[in-house]
Amino acid sequence: SSSSSSSSSNTNGTISINDKAPGWASVNGGTTGGGTNLGSAVTVSNMSALKSAASGNASKIILVTPGTYDGTLSPGANTTIIGTKPGVVISGNISISGSDKKNIIIRNIAVRGKRCGSNDDCRSGSDGVYIGGGAHHVWFDHVDIADGQDGNFDVTRSGDFVTCSWCKFHYTYDKEHSLSNLIAGSDNETESRGKLNITYMNSMWGDRVNSRQPRGRFGKIHMLNNYHKNSGSLHGVGREMTLLAEGCYYDVSGKSVFFTMGGQHTGWKGIGNEGTAKGMNDSEGSIFSPPYSYSVKSASEAKSAILSSNCGVGNTCNLQQ
């Protein structure tokens, strides 16, 4: 099986408005954001213009020029936001919360959380990216997310149909609370049953991540052709969660790829994974079949594509115009 995604355009360092959302974001109506007519796009160069352009639920494409955009971005539905070239940084966070927040595409930008100090200070802060409260059909592509105060990229409270492709999760400074990707906030979050369908593909968990790559509950999680290089714990599979990891590369010596965290999990399975972690291709319980077409690269091929500085992981691309 195969899918069209931004991976096909890696060779020339560009992404296109015509790239289609892959993975879980392609299911059940798909994720098309503001459409494909670049002629209708608005170009912005400061945060107040970006916030204003991103508000409301009408269909819209917003092109963001390189620079630092300070604050919280909360885009409305039917929105595409694309950095035109490397160097677009949101100093703050992105929040996509509420059942009216749907059909949203964010590509080729970086998010840097504000610095926080103690564990308690960080825990009470913002996630770098938060998706929840019933928000659905969200595609993050070529987004570099670091230094989230609480999490880097958390999906909870019945967020659904989310794909992260070519994203990078890491921390740029030593902090006690460096827990990257949480799915569901507790075993009691039963509103998330049947939701939290998430694909992480061609993505990287890098420096200083010490856990949650991801860790979660309830969802059907597809880890496809990712690269993990840190010393943290890997896939915590909790209550009613299923996790499938295919063609991933684990430079995480001695850690078990899959572990249970209490609560009866549904199952996990590793296929074609490589690296230095333990139990990379173990399986347990029952697993789901992703309801979308996709192709799998070898773990080594995936690692080298991810690490390419030419439209590899993170906001390393130019928008074809």
Short mmCIF file of N, CA, C and O in Angstrom, two decimals, residues 167-225:
data_model
loop_
_atom_site.label_atom_id
_atom_site.label_comp_id
_atom_site.label_asym_id
_atom_site.label_seq_id
_atom_site.Cartn_x
_atom_site.Cartn_y
_atom_site.Cartn_z
N CYS A 167 7.73 15.49 12.39
CA CYS A 167 7.82 16.39 13.53
C CYS A 167 9.00 16.00 14.42
O CYS A 167 9.41 14.84 14.45
N LYS A 168 9.53 16.98 15.14
CA LYS A 168 10.66 16.74 16.04
C LYS A 168 10.27 17.19 17.43
O LYS A 168 9.76 18.30 17.61
N PHE A 169 10.51 16.32 18.41
CA PHE A 169 10.18 16.61 19.81
C PHE A 169 11.47 16.55 20.63
O PHE A 169 12.17 15.53 20.60
N HIS A 170 11.77 17.62 21.36
CA HIS A 170 13.02 17.64 22.13
C HIS A 170 13.00 18.78 23.13
O HIS A 170 11.99 19.49 23.25
N TYR A 171 14.10 18.93 23.85
CA TYR A 171 14.26 20.03 24.82
C TYR A 171 15.61 20.66 24.57
O TYR A 171 16.59 19.96 24.31
N THR A 172 15.67 21.98 24.67
CA THR A 172 16.93 22.69 24.39
C THR A 172 17.69 23.02 25.67
O THR A 172 18.79 23.54 25.61
N TYR A 173 17.09 22.74 26.83
CA TYR A 173 17.79 22.97 28.10
C TYR A 173 17.39 21.87 29.08
O TYR A 173 16.39 21.20 28.89
N ASP A 174 18.21 21.69 30.11
CA ASP A 174 17.92 20.65 31.10
C ASP A 174 16.79 21.10 31.99
O ASP A 174 16.87 22.16 32.61
N LYS A 175 15.74 20.32 32.03
CA LYS A 175 14.65 20.62 32.96
C LYS A 175 14.16 19.31 33.56
O LYS A 175 14.22 18.26 32.92
N GLU A 176 13.69 19.39 34.78
CA GLU A 176 13.25 18.20 35.50
C GLU A 176 12.07 17.55 34.79
O GLU A 176 11.97 16.33 34.66
N HIS A 177 11.16 18.38 34.31
CA HIS A 177 9.89 17.91 33.74
C HIS A 177 10.03 17.89 32.22
O HIS A 177 9.69 18.84 31.54
N SER A 178 10.58 16.79 31.67
CA SER A 178 10.78 16.72 30.21
C SER A 178 10.06 15.49 29.67
O SER A 178 10.66 14.52 29.25
N LEU A 179 8.72 15.56 29.77
CA LEU A 179 7.83 14.45 29.42
C LEU A 179 7.12 14.86 28.14
O LEU A 179 6.28 15.74 28.14
N SER A 180 7.45 14.21 27.04
CA SER A 180 7.16 14.81 25.73
C SER A 180 5.73 14.66 25.24
O SER A 180 5.09 15.65 24.92
N ASN A 181 5.23 13.44 25.12
CA ASN A 181 3.96 13.24 24.41
C ASN A 181 3.00 12.38 25.23
O ASN A 181 3.12 11.15 25.28
N LEU A 182 2.00 13.03 25.83
CA LEU A 182 1.01 12.33 26.64
C LEU A 182 -0.29 12.18 25.85
O LEU A 182 -0.73 13.12 25.18
N ILE A 183 -0.89 11.00 25.93
CA ILE A 183 -2.18 10.73 25.29
C ILE A 183 -3.15 10.30 26.39
O ILE A 183 -2.94 9.27 27.04
N ALA A 184 -4.17 11.10 26.62
CA ALA A 184 -5.13 10.95 27.74
C ALA A 184 -4.45 11.27 29.06
O ALA A 184 -3.32 10.88 29.30
N GLY A 185 -5.16 12.00 29.90
CA GLY A 185 -4.56 12.50 31.14
C GLY A 185 -4.67 11.57 32.32
O GLY A 185 -3.92 11.71 33.28
N SER A 186 -5.59 10.60 32.28
CA SER A 186 -5.73 9.67 33.40
C SER A 186 -6.55 8.46 32.98
O SER A 186 -7.21 8.48 31.93
N ASP A 187 -6.52 7.42 33.82
CA ASP A 187 -7.31 6.22 33.55
C ASP A 187 -8.81 6.51 33.62
O ASP A 187 -9.62 5.73 33.13
N ASN A 188 -9.17 7.61 34.24
CA ASN A 188 -10.59 7.96 34.40
C ASN A 188 -11.16 8.74 33.22
O ASN A 188 -12.33 9.11 33.23
N GLU A 189 -10.33 9.01 32.22
CA GLU A 189 -10.76 9.86 31.10
C GLU A 189 -11.56 9.03 30.08
O GLU A 189 -11.20 8.92 28.91
N THR A 190 -12.67 8.45 30.55
CA THR A 190 -13.40 7.50 29.70
C THR A 190 -14.09 8.18 28.53
O THR A 190 -14.51 7.50 27.58
N GLU A 191 -14.21 9.51 28.55
CA GLU A 191 -14.74 10.22 27.37
C GLU A 191 -13.86 9.98 26.13
O GLU A 191 -14.29 10.18 25.00
N SER A 192 -12.62 9.51 26.36
CA SER A 192 -11.69 9.29 25.25
C SER A 192 -11.79 7.88 24.65
O SER A 192 -11.08 7.57 23.69
N ARG A 193 -12.66 7.04 25.20
CA ARG A 193 -12.86 5.70 24.61
C ARG A 193 -13.27 5.83 23.16
O ARG A 193 -14.19 6.59 22.84
N GLY A 194 -12.61 5.08 22.29
CA GLY A 194 -12.96 5.10 20.87
C GLY A 194 -12.40 6.32 20.14
O GLY A 194 -12.61 6.47 18.94
N LYS A 195 -11.69 7.19 20.85
CA LYS A 195 -11.07 8.39 20.26
C LYS A 195 -9.55 8.25 20.34
O LYS A 195 -9.04 7.16 20.51
N LEU A 196 -8.86 9.37 20.26
CA LEU A 196 -7.40 9.40 20.38
C LEU A 196 -6.73 8.50 19.34
O LEU A 196 -5.75 7.80 19.64
N ASN A 197 -7.27 8.49 18.13
CA ASN A 197 -6.64 7.76 17.02
C ASN A 197 -5.54 8.66 16.45
O ASN A 197 -5.84 9.73 15.89
N ILE A 198 -4.27 8.25 16.63
CA ILE A 198 -3.14 9.13 16.32
C ILE A 198 -2.06 8.37 15.56
O ILE A 198 -1.69 7.25 15.93
N THR A 199 -1.53 9.01 14.52
CA THR A 199 -0.37 8.50 13.78
C THR A 199 0.82 9.42 14.01
O THR A 199 0.71 10.64 13.83
N TYR A 200 1.96 8.84 14.43
CA TYR A 200 3.23 9.57 14.44
C TYR A 200 4.11 8.90 13.39
O TYR A 200 4.43 7.72 13.52
N MET A 201 4.49 9.65 12.35
CA MET A 201 5.28 9.04 11.29
C MET A 201 6.43 9.94 10.86
O MET A 201 6.32 11.16 10.89
N ASN A 202 7.55 9.31 10.51
CA ASN A 202 8.74 10.05 10.06
C ASN A 202 9.13 11.14 11.05
O ASN A 202 9.60 12.21 10.67
N SER A 203 8.90 10.88 12.34
CA SER A 203 9.15 11.89 13.36
C SER A 203 10.28 11.46 14.28
O SER A 203 10.71 10.31 14.27
N MET A 204 10.78 12.41 15.08
CA MET A 204 11.96 12.17 15.91
C MET A 204 11.74 12.66 17.33
O MET A 204 11.22 13.75 17.55
N TRP A 205 12.17 11.82 18.28
CA TRP A 205 12.24 12.22 19.69
C TRP A 205 13.72 12.32 20.02
O TRP A 205 14.43 11.31 19.99
N GLY A 206 14.18 13.55 20.33
CA GLY A 206 15.61 13.79 20.46
C GLY A 206 16.06 14.20 21.84
O GLY A 206 15.61 13.64 22.85
N ASP A 207 16.94 15.20 21.89
CA ASP A 207 17.67 15.56 23.10
C ASP A 207 16.78 15.76 24.32
O ASP A 207 15.76 16.45 24.26
N ARG A 208 17.21 15.17 25.42
CA ARG A 208 16.70 15.42 26.77
C ARG A 208 15.27 14.94 27.01
O ARG A 208 14.70 15.22 28.07
N VAL A 209 14.68 14.21 26.06
CA VAL A 209 13.35 13.64 26.33
C VAL A 209 13.54 12.52 27.34
O VAL A 209 14.30 11.59 27.08
N ASN A 210 12.88 12.60 28.50
CA ASN A 210 13.11 11.50 29.44
C ASN A 210 11.94 10.55 29.58
O ASN A 210 12.07 9.52 30.21
N SER A 211 10.76 10.86 28.98
CA SER A 211 9.70 9.86 28.92
C SER A 211 8.58 10.33 28.01
O SER A 211 8.63 11.43 27.46
N ARG A 212 7.58 9.44 27.84
CA ARG A 212 6.40 9.73 27.01
C ARG A 212 6.77 9.93 25.54
O ARG A 212 6.68 11.03 25.00
N GLN A 213 7.12 8.80 24.90
CA GLN A 213 7.50 8.86 23.48
C GLN A 213 6.62 7.98 22.58
O GLN A 213 7.17 7.34 21.70
N PRO A 214 5.30 7.95 22.68
CA PRO A 214 4.45 8.59 23.68
C PRO A 214 4.14 7.64 24.84
O PRO A 214 4.57 6.49 24.85
N ARG A 215 3.34 8.13 25.77
CA ARG A 215 2.77 7.30 26.84
C ARG A 215 1.29 7.63 26.88
O ARG A 215 0.92 8.80 26.74
N GLY A 216 0.44 6.62 27.05
CA GLY A 216 -0.97 7.01 27.02
C GLY A 216 -1.96 5.93 27.35
O GLY A 216 -1.63 4.86 27.85
N ARG A 217 -3.21 6.25 27.02
CA ARG A 217 -4.36 5.41 27.33
C ARG A 217 -5.39 5.55 26.21
O ARG A 217 -5.42 6.57 25.52
N PHE A 218 -6.22 4.55 26.07
CA PHE A 218 -7.43 4.55 25.22
C PHE A 218 -7.18 4.55 23.71
O PHE A 218 -7.95 3.95 22.98
N GLY A 219 -6.19 5.21 23.21
CA GLY A 219 -6.08 5.41 21.76
C GLY A 219 -5.61 4.19 20.98
O GLY A 219 -5.12 3.20 21.53
N LYS A 220 -5.75 4.31 19.66
CA LYS A 220 -5.10 3.39 18.71
C LYS A 220 -3.97 4.18 18.08
O LYS A 220 -4.18 5.09 17.28
N ILE A 221 -2.73 3.85 18.47
CA ILE A 221 -1.57 4.67 18.15
C ILE A 221 -0.70 3.94 17.14
O ILE A 221 -0.28 2.80 17.38
N HIS A 222 -0.41 4.60 16.02
CA HIS A 222 0.44 4.01 14.98
C HIS A 222 1.75 4.78 14.92
O HIS A 222 1.77 5.97 14.60
N MET A 223 2.83 4.11 15.28
CA MET A 223 4.18 4.68 15.21
C MET A 223 4.82 4.12 13.94
O MET A 223 5.09 2.92 13.86
N LEU A 224 5.07 4.99 12.96
CA LEU A 224 5.53 4.53 11.64
C LEU A 224 6.81 5.24 11.24
O LEU A 224 6.83 6.47 11.09
N ASN A 225 7.91 4.46 11.10
CA ASN A 225 9.16 5.02 10.58
C ASN A 225 9.67 6.22 11.37
O ASN A 225 10.06 7.25 10.79
#
